[in-house]
Tab-separated table of C-alpha atoms in Angstrom:
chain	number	residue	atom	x	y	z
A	1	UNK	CA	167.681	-14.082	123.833
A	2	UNK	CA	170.535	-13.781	121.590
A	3	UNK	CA	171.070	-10.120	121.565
A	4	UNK	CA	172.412	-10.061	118.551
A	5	UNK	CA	169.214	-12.101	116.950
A	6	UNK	CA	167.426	-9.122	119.084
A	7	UNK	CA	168.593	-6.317	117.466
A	8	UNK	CA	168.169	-7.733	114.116
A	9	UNK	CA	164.805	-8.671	114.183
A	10	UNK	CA	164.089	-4.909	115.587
A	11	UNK	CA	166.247	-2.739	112.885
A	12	UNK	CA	162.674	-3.465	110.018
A	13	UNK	CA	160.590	-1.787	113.249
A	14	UNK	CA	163.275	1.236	113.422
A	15	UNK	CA	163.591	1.374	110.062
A	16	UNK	CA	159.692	1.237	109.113
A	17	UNK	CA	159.244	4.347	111.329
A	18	UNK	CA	161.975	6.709	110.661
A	19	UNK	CA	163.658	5.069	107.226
A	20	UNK	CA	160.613	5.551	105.651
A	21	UNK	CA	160.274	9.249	105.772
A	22	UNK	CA	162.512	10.552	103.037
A	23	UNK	CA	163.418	14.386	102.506
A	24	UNK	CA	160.848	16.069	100.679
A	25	UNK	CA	162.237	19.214	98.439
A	26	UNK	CA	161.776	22.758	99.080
A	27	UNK	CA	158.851	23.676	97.002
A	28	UNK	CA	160.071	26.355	94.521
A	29	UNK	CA	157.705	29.896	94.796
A	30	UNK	CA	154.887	30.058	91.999
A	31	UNK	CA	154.809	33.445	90.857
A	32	UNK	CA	150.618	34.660	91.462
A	33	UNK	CA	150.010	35.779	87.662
A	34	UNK	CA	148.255	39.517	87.529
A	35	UNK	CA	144.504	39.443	87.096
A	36	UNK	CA	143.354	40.069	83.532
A	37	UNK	CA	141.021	43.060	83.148
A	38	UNK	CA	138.036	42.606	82.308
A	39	UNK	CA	136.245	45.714	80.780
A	40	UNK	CA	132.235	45.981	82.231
A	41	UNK	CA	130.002	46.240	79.026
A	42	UNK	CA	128.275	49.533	78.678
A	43	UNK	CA	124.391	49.227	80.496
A	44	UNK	CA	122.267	49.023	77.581
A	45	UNK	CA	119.727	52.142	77.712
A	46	UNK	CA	116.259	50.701	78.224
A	47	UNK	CA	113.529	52.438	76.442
A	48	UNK	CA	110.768	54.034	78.631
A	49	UNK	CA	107.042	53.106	77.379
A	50	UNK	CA	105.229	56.366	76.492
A	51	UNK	CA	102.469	57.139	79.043
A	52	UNK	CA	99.036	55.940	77.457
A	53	UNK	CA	96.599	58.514	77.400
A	54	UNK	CA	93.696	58.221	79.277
A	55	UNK	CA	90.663	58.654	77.724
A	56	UNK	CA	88.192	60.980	77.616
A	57	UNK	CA	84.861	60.217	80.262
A	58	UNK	CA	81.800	59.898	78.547
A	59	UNK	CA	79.282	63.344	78.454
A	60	UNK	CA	77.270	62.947	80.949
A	61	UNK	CA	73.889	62.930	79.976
A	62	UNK	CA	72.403	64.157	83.419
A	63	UNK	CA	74.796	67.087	82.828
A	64	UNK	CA	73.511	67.639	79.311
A	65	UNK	CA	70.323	68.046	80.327
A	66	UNK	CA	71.054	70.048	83.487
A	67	UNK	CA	73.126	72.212	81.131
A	68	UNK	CA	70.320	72.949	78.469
A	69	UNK	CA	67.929	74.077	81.472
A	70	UNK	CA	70.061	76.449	82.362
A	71	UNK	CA	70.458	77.799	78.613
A	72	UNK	CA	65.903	77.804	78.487
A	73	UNK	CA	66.008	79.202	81.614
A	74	UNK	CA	68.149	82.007	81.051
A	75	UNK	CA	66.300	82.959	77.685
A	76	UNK	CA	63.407	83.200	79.954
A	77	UNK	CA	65.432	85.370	82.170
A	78	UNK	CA	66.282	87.623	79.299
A	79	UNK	CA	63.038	87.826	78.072
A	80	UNK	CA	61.603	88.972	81.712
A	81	UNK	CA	64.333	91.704	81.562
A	82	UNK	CA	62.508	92.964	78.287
A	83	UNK	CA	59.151	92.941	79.463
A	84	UNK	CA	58.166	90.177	77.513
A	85	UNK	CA	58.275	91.583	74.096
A	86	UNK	CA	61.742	91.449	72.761
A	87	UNK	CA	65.129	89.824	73.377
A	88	UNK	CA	67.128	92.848	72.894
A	89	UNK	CA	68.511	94.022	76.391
A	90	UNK	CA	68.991	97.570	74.783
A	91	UNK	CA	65.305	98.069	74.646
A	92	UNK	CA	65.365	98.636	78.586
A	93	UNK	CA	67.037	102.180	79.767
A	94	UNK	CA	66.631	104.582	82.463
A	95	UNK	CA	63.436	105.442	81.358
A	96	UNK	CA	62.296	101.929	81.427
A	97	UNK	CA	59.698	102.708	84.002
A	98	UNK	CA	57.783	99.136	84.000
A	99	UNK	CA	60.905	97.605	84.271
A	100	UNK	CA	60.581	94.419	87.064
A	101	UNK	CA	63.816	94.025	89.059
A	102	UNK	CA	62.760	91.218	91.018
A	103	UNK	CA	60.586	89.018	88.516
A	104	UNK	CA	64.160	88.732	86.415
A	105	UNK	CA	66.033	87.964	90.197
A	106	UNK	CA	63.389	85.119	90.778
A	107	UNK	CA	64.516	83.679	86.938
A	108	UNK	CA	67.965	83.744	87.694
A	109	UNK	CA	67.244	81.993	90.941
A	110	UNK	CA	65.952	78.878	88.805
A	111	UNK	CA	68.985	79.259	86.019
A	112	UNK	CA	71.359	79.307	88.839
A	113	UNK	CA	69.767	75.866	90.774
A	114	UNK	CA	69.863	74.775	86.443
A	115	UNK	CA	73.501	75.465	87.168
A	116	UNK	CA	74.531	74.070	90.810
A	117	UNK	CA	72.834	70.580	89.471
A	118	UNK	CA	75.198	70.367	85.885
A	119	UNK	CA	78.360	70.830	87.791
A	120	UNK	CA	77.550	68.234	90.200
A	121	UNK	CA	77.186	65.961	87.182
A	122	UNK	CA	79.500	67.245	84.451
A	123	UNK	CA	82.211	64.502	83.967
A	124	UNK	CA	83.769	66.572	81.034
A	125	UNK	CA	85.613	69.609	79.849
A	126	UNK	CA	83.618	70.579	77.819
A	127	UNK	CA	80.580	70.143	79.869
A	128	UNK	CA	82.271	72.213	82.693
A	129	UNK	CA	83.306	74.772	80.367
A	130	UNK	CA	79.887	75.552	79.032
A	131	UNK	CA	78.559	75.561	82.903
A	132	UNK	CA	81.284	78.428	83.753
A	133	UNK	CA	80.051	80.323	80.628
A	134	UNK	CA	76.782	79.813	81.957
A	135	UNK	CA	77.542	80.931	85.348
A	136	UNK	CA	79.085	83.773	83.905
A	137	UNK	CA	76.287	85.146	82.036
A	138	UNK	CA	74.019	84.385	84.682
A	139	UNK	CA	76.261	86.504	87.314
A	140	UNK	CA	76.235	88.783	84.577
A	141	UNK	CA	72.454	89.498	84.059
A	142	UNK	CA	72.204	89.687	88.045
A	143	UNK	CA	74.402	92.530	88.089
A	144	UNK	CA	72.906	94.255	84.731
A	145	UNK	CA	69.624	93.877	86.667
A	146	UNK	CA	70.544	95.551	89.961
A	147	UNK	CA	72.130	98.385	87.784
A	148	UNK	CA	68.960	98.902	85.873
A	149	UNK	CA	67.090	99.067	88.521
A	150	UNK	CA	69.146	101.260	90.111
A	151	UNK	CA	69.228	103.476	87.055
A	152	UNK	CA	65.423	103.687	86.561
A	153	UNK	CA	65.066	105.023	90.142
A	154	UNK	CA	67.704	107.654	89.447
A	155	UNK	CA	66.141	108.561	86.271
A	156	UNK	CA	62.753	108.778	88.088
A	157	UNK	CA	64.097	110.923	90.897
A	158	UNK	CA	65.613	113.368	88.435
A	159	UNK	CA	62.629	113.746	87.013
A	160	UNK	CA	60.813	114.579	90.579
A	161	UNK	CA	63.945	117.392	91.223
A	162	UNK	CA	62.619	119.231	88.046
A	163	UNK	CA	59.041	119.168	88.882
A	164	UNK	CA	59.764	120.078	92.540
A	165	UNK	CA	62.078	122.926	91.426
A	166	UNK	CA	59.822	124.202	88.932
A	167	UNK	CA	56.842	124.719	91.437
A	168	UNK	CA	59.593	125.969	93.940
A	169	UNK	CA	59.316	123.073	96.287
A	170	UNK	CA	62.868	122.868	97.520
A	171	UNK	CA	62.304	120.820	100.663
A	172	UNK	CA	61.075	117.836	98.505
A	173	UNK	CA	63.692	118.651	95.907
A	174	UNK	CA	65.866	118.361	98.231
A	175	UNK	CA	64.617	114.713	99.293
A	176	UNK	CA	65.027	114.032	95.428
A	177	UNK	CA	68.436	114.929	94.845
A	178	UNK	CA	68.999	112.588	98.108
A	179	UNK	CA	67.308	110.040	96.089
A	180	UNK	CA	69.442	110.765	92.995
A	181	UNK	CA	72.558	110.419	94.892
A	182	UNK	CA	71.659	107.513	96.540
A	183	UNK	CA	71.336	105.376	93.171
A	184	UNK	CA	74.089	106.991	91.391
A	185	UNK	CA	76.196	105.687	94.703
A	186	UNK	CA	74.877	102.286	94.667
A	187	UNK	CA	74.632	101.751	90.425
A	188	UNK	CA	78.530	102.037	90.415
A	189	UNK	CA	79.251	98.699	92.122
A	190	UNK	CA	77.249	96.964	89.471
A	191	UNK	CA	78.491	98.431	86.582
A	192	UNK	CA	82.117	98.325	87.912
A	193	UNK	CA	81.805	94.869	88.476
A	194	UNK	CA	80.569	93.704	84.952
A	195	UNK	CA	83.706	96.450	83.256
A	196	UNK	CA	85.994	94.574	85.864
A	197	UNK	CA	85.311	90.858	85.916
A	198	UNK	CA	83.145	89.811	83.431
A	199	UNK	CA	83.959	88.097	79.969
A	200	UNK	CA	82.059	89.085	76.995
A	201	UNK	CA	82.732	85.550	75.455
A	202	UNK	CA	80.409	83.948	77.289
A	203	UNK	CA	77.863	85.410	75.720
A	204	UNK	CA	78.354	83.056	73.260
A	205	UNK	CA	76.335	79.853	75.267
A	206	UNK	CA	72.885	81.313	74.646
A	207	UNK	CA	71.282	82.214	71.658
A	208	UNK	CA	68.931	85.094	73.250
A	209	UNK	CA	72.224	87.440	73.607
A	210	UNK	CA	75.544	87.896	71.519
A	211	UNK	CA	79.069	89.293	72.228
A	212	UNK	CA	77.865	92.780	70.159
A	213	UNK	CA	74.590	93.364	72.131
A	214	UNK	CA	76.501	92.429	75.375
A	215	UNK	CA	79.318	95.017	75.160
A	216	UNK	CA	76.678	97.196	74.030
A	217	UNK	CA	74.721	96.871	77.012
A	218	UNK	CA	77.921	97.069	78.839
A	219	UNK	CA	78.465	100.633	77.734
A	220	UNK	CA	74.699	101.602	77.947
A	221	UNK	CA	74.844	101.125	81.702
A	222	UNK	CA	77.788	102.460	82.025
A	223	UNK	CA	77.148	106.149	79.817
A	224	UNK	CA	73.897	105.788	81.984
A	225	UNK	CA	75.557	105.506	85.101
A	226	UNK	CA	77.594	108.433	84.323
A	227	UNK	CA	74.948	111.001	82.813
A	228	UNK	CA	72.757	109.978	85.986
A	229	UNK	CA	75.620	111.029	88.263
A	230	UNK	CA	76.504	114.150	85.905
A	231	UNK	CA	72.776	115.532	86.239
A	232	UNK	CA	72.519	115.181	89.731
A	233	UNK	CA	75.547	117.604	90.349
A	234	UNK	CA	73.443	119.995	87.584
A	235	UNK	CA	70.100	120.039	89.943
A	236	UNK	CA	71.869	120.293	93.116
A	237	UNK	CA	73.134	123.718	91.963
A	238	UNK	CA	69.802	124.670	90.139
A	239	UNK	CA	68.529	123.801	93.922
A	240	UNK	CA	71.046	125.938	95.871
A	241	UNK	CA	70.507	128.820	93.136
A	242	UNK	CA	66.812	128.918	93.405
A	243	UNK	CA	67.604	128.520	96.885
A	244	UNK	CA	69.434	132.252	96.563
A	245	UNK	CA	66.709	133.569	94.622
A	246	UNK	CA	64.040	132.933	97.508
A	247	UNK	CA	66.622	134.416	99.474
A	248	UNK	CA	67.106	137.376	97.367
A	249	UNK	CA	63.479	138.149	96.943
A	250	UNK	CA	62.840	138.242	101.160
A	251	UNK	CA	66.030	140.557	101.680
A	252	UNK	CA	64.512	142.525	98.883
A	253	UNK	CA	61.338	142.505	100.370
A	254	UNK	CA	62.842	143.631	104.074
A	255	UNK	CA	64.503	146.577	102.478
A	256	UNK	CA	67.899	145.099	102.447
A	257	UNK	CA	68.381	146.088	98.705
A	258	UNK	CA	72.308	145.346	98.722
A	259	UNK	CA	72.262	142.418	99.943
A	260	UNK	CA	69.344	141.305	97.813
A	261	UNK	CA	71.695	142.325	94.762
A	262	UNK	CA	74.360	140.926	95.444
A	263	UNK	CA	72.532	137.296	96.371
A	264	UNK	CA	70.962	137.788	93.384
A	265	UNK	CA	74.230	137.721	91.686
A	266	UNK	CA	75.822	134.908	93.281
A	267	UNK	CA	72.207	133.069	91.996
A	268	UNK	CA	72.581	134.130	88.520
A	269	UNK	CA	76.556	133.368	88.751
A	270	UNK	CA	75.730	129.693	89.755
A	271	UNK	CA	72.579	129.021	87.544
A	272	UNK	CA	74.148	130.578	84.010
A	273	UNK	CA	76.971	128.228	84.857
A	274	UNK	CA	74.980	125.122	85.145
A	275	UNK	CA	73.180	126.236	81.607
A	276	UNK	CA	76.757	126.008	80.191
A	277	UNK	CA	77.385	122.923	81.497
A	278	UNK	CA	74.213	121.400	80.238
A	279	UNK	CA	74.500	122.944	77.029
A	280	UNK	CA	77.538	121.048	76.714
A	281	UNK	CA	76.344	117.822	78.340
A	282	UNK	CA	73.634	117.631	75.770
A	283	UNK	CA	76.086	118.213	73.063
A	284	UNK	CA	78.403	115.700	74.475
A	285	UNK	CA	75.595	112.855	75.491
A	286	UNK	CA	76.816	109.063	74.550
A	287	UNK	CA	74.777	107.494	72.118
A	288	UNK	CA	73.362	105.084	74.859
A	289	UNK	CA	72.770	107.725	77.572
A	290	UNK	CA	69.769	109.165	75.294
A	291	UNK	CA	67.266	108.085	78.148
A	292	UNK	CA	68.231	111.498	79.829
A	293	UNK	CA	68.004	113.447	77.323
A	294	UNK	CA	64.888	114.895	77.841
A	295	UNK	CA	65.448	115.683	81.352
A	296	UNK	CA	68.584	117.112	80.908
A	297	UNK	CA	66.964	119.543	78.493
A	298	UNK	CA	64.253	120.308	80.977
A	299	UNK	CA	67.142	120.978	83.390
A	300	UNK	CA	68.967	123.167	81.339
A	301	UNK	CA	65.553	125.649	80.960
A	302	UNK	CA	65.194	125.601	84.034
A	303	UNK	CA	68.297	126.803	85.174
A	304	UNK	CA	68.044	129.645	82.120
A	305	UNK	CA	64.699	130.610	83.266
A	306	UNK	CA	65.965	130.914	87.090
A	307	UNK	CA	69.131	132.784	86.091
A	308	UNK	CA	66.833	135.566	83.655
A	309	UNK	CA	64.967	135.950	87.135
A	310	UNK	CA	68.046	136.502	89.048
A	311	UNK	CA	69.497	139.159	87.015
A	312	UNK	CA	66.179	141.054	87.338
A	313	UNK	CA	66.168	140.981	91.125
A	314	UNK	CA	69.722	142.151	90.694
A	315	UNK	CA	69.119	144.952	88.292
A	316	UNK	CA	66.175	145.666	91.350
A	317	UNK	CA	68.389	146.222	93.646
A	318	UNK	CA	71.548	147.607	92.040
C-alpha cells in the first residue's frame, strides 16, 4: 500500500480519538452561601378541658329504708330505756330500780343489724353520713346503758351499807362496800368513753333524743358516777369507825379502860370527820346527782349518831 495513502486515510481515526477531546477549564470555586435562620414559632399553649364532674349516684332506696329502721328501732330502744312511759332519758337515775339493762341491749342488737344492712347498700354521702350518726348514737345508748346499770347497782349497794351499819352488821357491810366499789370501778369506762369519743351532734338523726337532753344525760352519769364513788369512801370510814366502837366497847368491857378511851377517840376522830365531809357533799351535790341524796343524808346521821356514841365511851373511860 502506498504508505503515504496509509497514513492519510488513518490521521481522521487518530484524530477522532484524541483531537476530539478539547481542554475543559478549571471550574472557578462557588462560594457555599450561609444558611438563613429560621426562627421556630413559639408552641401554641393548648388549653386543658376542665375535668367533668361526675355525678352524684342515685339514693339508694334499699338504704333508705334500711336507714329509717334503724331510726324506729332506736326510738324503741329509747323508749325501753324509760320503762315504757316517757322518752326523756333523764327520767332514769341511780335510783331507777326497775330499770332493764338487757331488754334495751336486745333493742340495740336489732338497730345495730338496721345498721350493718344500710351501709352495705348506701351508694351516697349523705346516706352514709346519716348511718355513722346512727351508729354513733346507737354506740352511744350501749354505753349509757351499761353505765346505768352499773349505777343502779351502786346506788342499791349503798343503800344495803346503811342498813347493815345501822343494825351493826359489819361483815355484810363489808360485802356491800365491796359491791359499791366494784360498780364505781366498772361505771368509769362507760362514762369515760361517751366524755371521750362520742359526738353530741348525732343526736340530731332521731327525733326521740336532742343535742340538750344528750349532754344532759352526759353529765347526769357522769355527777352520778362521781357522787357514787364519793359515798363509798364516806361508808367505808363509817364502817372502820363503828368498827372501833365495837372495839372500844369489848376493851371497855375487859377492864382495859385506856385503851377503850383512846379507841374511842380515834372512832369519834374518824366518824365527826366523815359528818363534815357529808355535810359538805350534800351542800355541794350536782343538780343531776340528786338520786343520792337521800342516802347521803342517811349516811351523814349515821356517822353523827356513831360519833355522839364514841365520845361517850370516851368520856367512860377517860
Amino acid at each position: 500500500m502506498d504508505r503515504r495513502a496509509f497514513l492519510a486515510a488513518l490521521t481522521p481515526l487518530v484524530a477522532g480519538c484524541f483531537g476530539g477531546q478539547r481542554s475543559q477549564p478549571t471550574p472557578t470555586a462557588t462560594e457555599t452561601p450561609e444558611p438563613t435562620a429560621t426562627a421556630t414559632p413559639e408552641p401554641t399553649p393548648t388549653e386543658t378541658p376542665e375535668p367533668t364532674a361526675t355525678p352524684e349516684p342515685e339514693a339508694s332506696p334499699e338504704a333508705a329504708q334500711h336507714i329509717d329502721d334503724a331510726q324506729d328501732r332506736l326510738t324503741e330502744a329509747i323508749y325501753v330505756y324509760t320503762g315504757g312511759v316517757t322518752d326523756d332519758l333523764l327520767s332514769v337515775t341511780a335510783e331507777t330500780e326497775e330499770f332493764r339493762a338487757r331488754d334495751v341491749l336486745l333493742r340495740l342488737d336489732r338497730v345495730q343489724r338496721a345498721i350493718h344492712a344500710a351501709e352495705a347498700e348506701a351508694t351516697t354521702e349523705d346516706q352514709r353520713a346519716a348511718i355513722a350518726s346512727l351508729d354513733t348514737m346507737q354506740q352511744f345508748l350501749t354505753l349509757a346503758t351499761d353505765a346505768q346499770s352499773w349505777l343502779v347497782d351502786g346506788h342499791g349497794a349503798l343503800r344495803e351499807v346503811y342498813t347493815h351499819l345501822d343494825e351493826r352488821e359489819l361483815d355484810d357491810a363489808a360485802d356491800d362496800i365491796e359491791r359499791v366499789e366494784t360498780a364505781s370501778e366498772e361505771v368509769n369506762e362507760p362514762t369515760a368513753t361517751i366524755e371521750e369519743e362520742m359526738d353530741v351532734e348525732s343526736a340530731s338523726v332521731t327525733d326521740a333524743i336532742d343535742a340538750d337532753e344528750y349532754e344532759a344525760k352526759v353529765t347526769q352519769l357522769t355527777d352520778e358516777a362521781s357522787t357514787l364513788e364519793n359515798l363509798g369512801t364516806d361508808a367505808t370510814d363509817i364502817h372502820d369507825g363503828v368498827s372501833l366502837i365495837e372495839e372500844a366497847r369489848e376493851e371497855e368491857g375487859e377492864g382495859r379502860y385506856d385503851e377503850a378511851a383512846d379507841t374511842a377517840d380515834r372512832a369519834y376522830e374518824l366518824l365527826s370527820d366523815v359528818e363534815d365531809r357529808l355535810d359538805d357533799r350534800l351542800s355541794d351535790l350536782p343538780d343531776r346527782a340528786e338520786a343520792f341524796e337521800d342516802i347521803a343524808d342517811d349516811l351523814m346521821d349515821l356517822a353523827s349518831s356513831r360519833a355522839a356514841e364514841a365520845e361517850v365511851i370516851y368520856d367512860s373511860n377517860s
